[in-house]
Short mmCIF file of C-alpha atoms and ligand atoms in Angstrom, two decimals:
data_model
loop_
_atom_site.label_atom_id
_atom_site.label_comp_id
_atom_site.label_asym_id
_atom_site.label_seq_id
_atom_site.Cartn_x
_atom_site.Cartn_y
_atom_site.Cartn_z
CA MET A 220 8.64 43.90 92.03
CA LYS A 221 6.39 44.83 89.01
CA CYS A 222 2.66 45.89 88.78
CA VAL A 223 0.62 42.89 87.72
CA ARG A 224 -1.53 45.29 85.18
CA CYS A 225 1.36 47.29 83.41
CA ARG A 226 4.73 45.42 84.62
CA GLY A 227 5.91 49.09 85.63
CA ARG A 228 7.62 49.39 89.13
CA ALA A 229 4.99 48.17 91.73
CA GLU A 230 4.53 50.29 95.04
CA VAL A 231 2.00 48.26 96.97
CA GLN A 232 1.57 44.62 97.38
CA LEU A 233 -1.41 43.08 98.09
CA ARG A 234 -0.78 39.59 99.63
CA ALA A 235 -4.67 38.35 100.21
CA HIS A 236 -5.05 39.09 96.37
CA ASN A 237 -1.70 37.66 95.30
CA ALA A 238 -0.64 40.83 93.57
CA ALA A 239 1.43 44.21 93.37
CA TYR A 240 0.43 47.49 91.74
CA CYS A 241 2.24 50.83 90.64
CA ARG A 242 0.38 53.77 91.93
CA PRO A 243 -2.22 54.64 88.89
CA CYS A 244 -2.94 50.94 88.57
CA PHE A 245 -3.89 50.50 92.32
CA VAL A 246 -6.00 53.56 92.28
CA PHE A 247 -7.79 52.27 89.00
CA VAL A 248 -8.24 48.79 90.98
CA PHE A 249 -9.37 49.94 93.94
CA ARG A 250 -12.25 51.78 92.40
CA ARG A 251 -13.07 49.00 90.05
CA GLN A 252 -13.10 46.88 93.28
CA VAL A 253 -15.59 49.51 95.00
CA GLU A 254 -17.64 49.57 91.69
CA ARG A 255 -17.86 45.84 91.59
CA ALA A 256 -18.89 45.72 95.08
CA ILE A 257 -21.69 48.32 94.25
CA ASP A 258 -23.15 46.46 91.27
CA SER A 259 -22.83 42.72 92.41
CA GLU A 260 -25.07 43.60 95.59
CA ALA A 261 -27.39 46.29 93.60
CA MET A 262 -26.19 48.79 96.17
CA PHE A 263 -27.42 51.69 94.23
CA SER A 264 -27.60 53.15 90.86
CA HIS A 265 -26.48 56.56 89.21
CA GLY A 266 -29.43 59.20 89.59
CA GLU A 267 -30.08 57.97 93.18
CA ARG A 268 -29.13 60.59 96.10
CA LEU A 269 -26.54 59.38 98.11
CA LEU A 270 -25.74 60.48 101.86
CA ILE A 271 -22.01 59.32 102.75
CA ALA A 272 -21.47 59.16 106.45
CA VAL A 273 -18.13 60.51 106.91
CA SER A 274 -16.12 60.21 110.26
CA GLY A 275 -12.75 62.13 108.99
CA GLY A 276 -11.21 58.63 109.25
CA LYS A 277 -9.77 57.09 105.85
CA ASP A 278 -12.27 54.73 105.20
CA SER A 279 -15.26 57.02 104.66
CA LEU A 280 -13.28 59.65 103.19
CA ALA A 281 -11.77 57.19 100.60
CA LEU A 282 -15.39 56.10 100.08
CA TRP A 283 -16.86 59.58 99.75
CA ASP A 284 -13.84 60.12 97.28
CA VAL A 285 -14.39 57.24 94.85
CA LEU A 286 -18.10 57.85 94.70
CA ALA A 287 -17.89 61.33 93.89
CA ASP A 288 -15.36 60.61 91.13
CA LEU A 289 -17.71 57.70 90.06
CA GLY A 290 -19.94 60.50 89.11
CA HIS A 291 -22.68 59.59 91.86
CA ASP A 292 -25.04 62.46 93.73
CA THR A 293 -23.11 62.52 96.98
CA THR A 294 -23.71 64.51 100.37
CA GLY A 295 -21.24 63.75 103.24
CA LEU A 296 -23.00 63.67 106.83
CA TYR A 297 -20.64 64.25 109.80
CA VAL A 298 -22.22 63.82 113.18
CA GLY A 299 -20.09 65.66 115.93
CA LEU A 300 -20.24 63.20 119.03
CA GLY A 301 -18.64 65.67 121.45
CA ILE A 302 -15.33 63.33 122.08
CA GLY A 303 -13.24 66.39 123.00
CA ALA A 304 -10.27 67.04 120.85
CA TYR A 305 -10.73 64.11 118.77
CA SER A 306 -14.32 65.18 117.51
CA GLU A 307 -12.98 68.80 116.61
CA LEU A 308 -10.00 67.33 114.60
CA SER A 309 -12.18 65.10 112.64
CA HIS A 310 -15.11 67.63 112.07
CA ALA A 311 -12.06 69.85 110.82
CA LYS A 312 -10.59 67.07 108.58
CA VAL A 313 -14.29 66.35 106.92
CA VAL A 314 -15.14 70.24 106.43
CA ALA A 315 -11.47 70.71 104.54
CA PHE A 316 -12.27 67.65 102.25
CA ALA A 317 -15.64 68.86 101.40
CA GLU A 318 -14.31 72.41 100.94
CA ARG A 319 -11.45 71.06 98.69
CA ARG A 320 -13.57 68.99 96.64
CA GLY A 321 -16.66 71.24 96.46
CA LEU A 322 -18.95 68.49 97.74
CA PRO A 323 -21.88 69.27 99.65
CA LEU A 324 -21.96 68.40 103.64
CA ARG A 325 -24.04 68.15 106.41
CA VAL A 326 -23.32 68.18 109.89
CA VAL A 327 -25.24 67.35 113.28
CA MET A 328 -23.59 68.34 116.26
CA LEU A 329 -24.91 66.06 118.94
CA ASP A 330 -23.80 68.59 121.71
CA GLU A 331 -25.90 71.66 120.36
CA HIS A 332 -28.72 69.79 118.41
CA ALA A 333 -30.02 66.58 119.56
CA ASP A 334 -31.44 66.98 123.03
CA GLY A 335 -27.89 68.49 123.82
CA LEU A 336 -26.83 64.70 124.31
CA GLY A 337 -23.07 64.12 123.49
CA VAL A 338 -21.66 60.63 123.41
CA PRO A 339 -19.57 61.24 126.81
CA THR A 340 -22.71 62.85 128.67
CA VAL A 341 -24.91 59.99 127.50
CA ALA A 342 -22.02 57.16 128.32
CA GLY A 343 -21.45 58.92 131.92
CA ARG A 344 -25.17 59.07 133.04
CA THR A 345 -26.19 55.77 131.89
CA ARG A 346 -22.82 54.10 132.98
CA ARG A 347 -22.70 52.45 129.47
CA PRO A 348 -19.28 51.67 127.66
CA PRO A 349 -19.19 54.97 125.37
CA CYS A 350 -18.79 52.72 122.09
CA SER A 351 -22.11 51.16 122.83
CA ALA A 352 -24.11 54.61 123.67
CA CYS A 353 -22.02 56.03 120.41
CA GLY A 354 -23.30 53.19 118.29
CA THR A 355 -26.98 53.59 119.02
CA MET A 356 -26.79 57.37 118.85
CA LYS A 357 -24.89 57.31 115.35
CA ARG A 358 -27.44 54.93 114.01
CA HIS A 359 -30.31 57.07 115.01
CA TRP A 360 -28.94 60.35 113.83
CA PHE A 361 -27.91 58.73 110.27
CA ASP A 362 -31.30 57.66 109.88
CA ALA A 363 -32.87 60.86 110.85
CA ALA A 364 -30.44 62.99 108.70
CA ALA A 365 -31.06 60.31 105.52
CA ILE A 366 -34.98 60.94 105.91
CA GLU A 367 -34.95 64.65 106.70
CA GLY A 368 -32.79 65.26 103.74
CA GLY A 369 -34.97 62.75 101.00
CA PHE A 370 -31.68 60.69 100.27
CA ASP A 371 -32.32 57.35 98.94
CA VAL A 372 -29.42 55.66 100.28
CA LEU A 373 -27.09 55.88 103.31
CA ALA A 374 -23.67 54.66 102.79
CA THR A 375 -21.06 53.93 105.42
CA GLY A 376 -16.98 53.33 105.19
CA HIS A 377 -17.26 50.14 106.87
CA ASN A 378 -14.44 48.06 105.55
CA LEU A 379 -13.35 44.32 105.41
CA ASP A 380 -11.89 44.36 108.87
CA ASP A 381 -14.47 46.14 110.19
CA GLU A 382 -16.98 43.52 108.80
CA ALA A 383 -14.62 40.24 109.55
CA ALA A 384 -14.50 41.56 113.19
CA ARG A 385 -18.04 42.07 113.57
CA LEU A 386 -18.83 38.64 111.99
CA LEU A 387 -16.50 37.14 114.55
CA GLY A 388 -17.84 38.77 117.32
CA ASN A 389 -21.42 37.73 115.95
CA VAL A 390 -20.42 34.00 115.58
CA ILE A 391 -18.71 33.40 119.03
CA HIS A 392 -21.94 34.64 120.37
CA TRP A 393 -24.16 33.53 118.04
CA GLU A 394 -26.35 36.42 117.43
CA MET A 395 -28.73 35.10 115.42
CA ASP A 396 -30.56 38.24 114.65
CA HIS A 397 -27.24 40.18 114.11
CA LEU A 398 -26.10 37.52 111.64
CA ALA A 399 -29.50 37.88 109.95
CA ARG A 400 -29.01 41.63 109.50
CA GLN A 401 -25.03 41.52 108.61
CA ARG A 402 -25.55 42.55 104.79
CA PRO A 403 -23.52 44.92 102.76
CA VAL A 404 -26.96 46.13 101.81
CA LEU A 405 -29.88 46.61 103.91
CA ALA A 406 -33.41 47.28 102.14
CA ALA A 407 -35.39 50.28 103.76
CA THR A 408 -37.85 47.92 105.69
CA HIS A 409 -39.35 50.91 107.18
CA PRO A 410 -40.75 54.40 106.32
CA ARG A 411 -38.29 56.23 108.40
CA PHE A 412 -35.60 54.15 107.08
CA VAL A 413 -33.45 54.47 103.74
CA ARG A 414 -31.44 51.82 102.16
CA LYS A 415 -28.14 51.34 103.88
CA VAL A 416 -25.08 50.09 101.99
CA LYS A 417 -21.58 49.42 103.06
CA PRO A 418 -19.39 49.57 99.46
CA LEU A 419 -16.04 48.72 101.30
CA PHE A 420 -16.97 45.58 102.69
CA LEU A 421 -14.73 43.56 100.52
CA THR A 422 -11.80 46.25 100.73
CA SER A 423 -9.24 46.24 103.74
CA GLU A 424 -8.04 48.43 105.85
CA TYR A 425 -4.81 48.27 104.25
CA GLU A 426 -6.28 49.07 100.97
CA THR A 427 -8.25 52.16 102.17
CA ALA A 428 -5.02 53.60 103.91
CA VAL A 429 -2.79 53.09 100.78
CA TYR A 430 -5.71 54.74 98.84
CA ALA A 431 -6.20 57.70 100.82
CA PHE A 432 -2.41 58.16 101.15
CA MET A 433 -2.09 57.99 97.13
CA ARG A 434 -4.98 60.39 96.51
CA GLY A 435 -3.67 62.72 99.18
CA ILE A 436 -6.60 62.60 101.40
CA ASP A 437 -5.97 64.12 104.65
CA TYR A 438 -7.63 62.21 107.51
CA VAL A 439 -7.62 61.67 111.18
CA VAL A 440 -5.10 58.96 112.10
CA ASP A 441 -5.66 58.45 115.49
CA GLU A 442 -8.45 56.17 116.62
CA CYS A 443 -11.51 57.63 118.94
CA PRO A 444 -9.89 57.50 122.57
CA ASN A 445 -12.74 55.46 123.58
CA ALA A 446 -11.62 52.50 121.49
CA ALA A 447 -8.83 51.38 123.90
CA GLY A 448 -9.94 48.05 125.41
CA ALA A 449 -12.82 47.68 122.80
CA THR A 450 -13.50 43.80 122.19
CA GLN A 451 -13.87 44.65 118.37
CA LEU A 452 -10.02 45.73 118.65
CA VAL A 453 -9.05 42.23 120.13
CA TYR A 454 -10.86 40.40 116.97
CA LYS A 455 -9.32 42.53 114.80
CA ASP A 456 -5.94 41.63 116.28
CA VAL A 457 -6.89 37.84 116.12
CA LEU A 458 -7.76 38.24 112.68
CA ASN A 459 -4.82 40.32 111.63
CA ARG A 460 -2.81 37.35 112.83
CA LEU A 461 -4.79 34.89 111.20
CA GLU A 462 -4.09 37.02 107.96
CA ALA A 463 -0.48 36.98 108.43
CA ALA A 464 -0.58 33.25 108.71
CA SER A 465 -2.95 32.84 105.83
CA PRO A 466 -3.21 35.65 103.20
CA GLY A 467 -6.73 36.13 102.10
CA SER A 468 -8.64 34.63 105.32
CA LYS A 469 -10.34 37.65 106.24
CA LEU A 470 -11.66 38.08 102.28
CA ALA A 471 -12.75 34.32 102.46
CA PHE A 472 -14.47 34.71 105.95
CA VAL A 473 -16.60 37.72 105.06
CA LYS A 474 -17.21 36.81 101.28
CA GLU A 475 -18.33 33.07 102.10
CA PHE A 476 -20.40 34.05 104.97
CA GLN A 477 -22.09 36.47 102.76
CA ARG A 478 -22.53 33.86 100.01
CA THR A 479 -23.13 30.57 101.69
CA ALA A 480 -24.50 31.07 105.26
CA GLN A 481 -26.14 34.68 105.77
CA PRO A 482 -29.02 33.70 103.49
CA ALA A 483 -29.86 30.87 106.09
CA PHE A 484 -29.64 33.21 108.71
CA ALA A 485 -31.71 35.71 106.82
CA ALA A 486 -34.71 33.36 106.23
CA ALA A 487 -35.39 32.46 109.74
CA PRO A 488 -38.63 33.97 111.37
CA ARG A 489 -37.87 37.37 113.15
CA ASP A 490 -40.00 40.00 114.82
CA THR A 491 -41.35 42.91 112.69
CA PRO A 492 -40.65 46.24 114.35
CA HIS A 493 -43.34 48.53 114.97
CA ASP A 494 -43.19 52.47 115.52
CA CYS A 495 -41.21 54.13 118.31
CA GLU A 496 -44.11 55.87 120.26
CA ARG A 497 -41.65 58.98 120.92
CA CYS A 498 -40.03 59.53 117.68
CA GLY A 499 -41.61 57.17 115.11
CA MET A 500 -38.37 55.38 114.05
CA PRO A 501 -38.80 51.32 114.09
CA ALA A 502 -39.05 49.96 117.50
CA TYR A 503 -39.13 46.31 119.02
CA GLY A 504 -40.67 47.61 122.45
CA THR A 505 -42.78 50.89 123.13
CA LEU A 506 -39.61 53.10 122.44
CA CYS A 507 -36.60 52.70 119.77
CA ALA A 508 -33.09 52.03 121.04
CA TYR A 509 -32.22 55.53 120.77
CA CYS A 510 -35.54 57.06 122.66
CA ARG A 511 -34.91 54.15 125.25
CA LEU A 512 -30.93 55.48 125.96
CA VAL A 513 -32.24 59.16 126.06
CA ASP A 514 -35.06 58.17 128.48
CA GLU A 515 -32.52 56.43 130.99
CA VAL A 516 -30.38 59.75 130.81
CA GLU A 517 -33.36 61.89 131.68
CA ARG A 518 -34.50 59.49 134.24
CA LYS A 519 -30.79 59.29 135.85
CA THR A 520 -30.27 62.96 135.77
CA ALA A 521 -33.68 63.53 137.56
CA ALA A 522 -32.87 61.05 140.22
CA HIS A 523 -29.45 62.71 140.29
CA ALA A 524 -30.75 66.16 141.05
CA GLY A 525 -33.13 64.85 143.31
CA ALA A 526 -30.78 62.98 145.55
CA PRO A 527 -29.84 64.47 149.03
CA ALA A 528 -26.12 66.49 148.63
P1 AMP B 24 -16.84 53.30 113.21
O1 AMP B 24 -18.21 52.74 113.76
O2 AMP B 24 -16.15 54.36 113.81
O3 AMP B 24 -16.05 52.06 112.77
O4 AMP B 24 -17.25 53.75 111.77
C1 AMP B 24 -18.02 53.17 110.68
C2 AMP B 24 -18.75 54.28 109.73
O5 AMP B 24 -19.63 54.98 110.28
C3 AMP B 24 -17.44 55.30 109.24
O6 AMP B 24 -16.76 54.53 108.10
C4 AMP B 24 -18.39 56.30 108.88
O7 AMP B 24 -19.03 55.92 107.43
C5 AMP B 24 -19.28 56.04 110.01
N1 AMP B 24 -19.40 57.08 111.04
C6 AMP B 24 -18.40 57.03 112.03
N2 AMP B 24 -18.23 58.15 112.74
C7 AMP B 24 -18.94 58.92 112.14
C8 AMP B 24 -19.30 60.22 112.46
N3 AMP B 24 -18.91 60.92 113.76
N4 AMP B 24 -20.13 60.99 111.36
C9 AMP B 24 -20.57 60.60 110.38
N5 AMP B 24 -20.16 59.20 110.25
C10 AMP B 24 -19.48 58.26 111.05
FE1 FES B 25 -18.14 56.41 119.20
FE2 FES B 25 -15.63 56.37 119.93
S1 FES B 25 -16.30 56.77 117.75
S2 FES B 25 -17.18 55.95 121.42
ZN1 ZN B 26 -37.52 56.58 118.99
#
């Protein structure tokens, strides 16, 4: 198998793109693909301050690697979710990456900071699935850190597989509001929000894994222990089977949604948020989703403490 760019020996085959590449050409093409996504969606420009949410996984570390090498002003953000050994290992990988590359890193440990509430505590007390509590908490602390640090943009490592699975879930349940907001770039619609971008939205998980390997990035290989049984994984499995039978399906699904259908969903009238009474973040009721969650934990903890032994 030959590299389609230089005709040297290919090391990786990308069936969705009907192409094969040697190592240097793959790294070049991967970066160019990310750069094109950034430019075509006008995600950000040089000179803007970027906060990159890094979980210690391959996608977000690969993203940070690319953006730093493209000469952007990047700072990493790691949120310690308090999920035992998994969180400790991811924290260590992120710190090691930042040190090796000499890049600035911010860390928010939910157990110590953030009302002392890690994901297991919140999920346990509210009896919510950990991933749902975790999503609300992460979003809140990403926004809070971006505002506090005066950043222009918050970037996450969501990849094509994540976006395709999310799209499938949103379509199956016809989540009109979510479809209206499923964009690779979300403008700052509130004074307590910064612009949010997903530069890897057209880059597959396989491609980021290959890139991380070729670049010698040391990342957490294991999934979060709470992910087992999550519906998102079922959607990913279905999409992988579709992709195997018809290469390029995921890319077409996400790309064409963004090009043709998404604008129609976005054009539908929607409620505008006001300010959360407690923290000032955007809210659709009196409190934002995060403060509602914390409120629920407090009420349930108080009820538990007052219950007869
Ligand atoms: P996930 O929700 O785990 O699929 O992660 C999606 C993206 O969110 C990752 O690519 C990261 O950019 C970001 N992210 C997830 N977990 C964390 C974390 N603990 N700290 C910082 N960023 C995270
Ligand atoms: Fe949030 Fe697993 S990463 S529950
Ligand atoms: Zn709030």
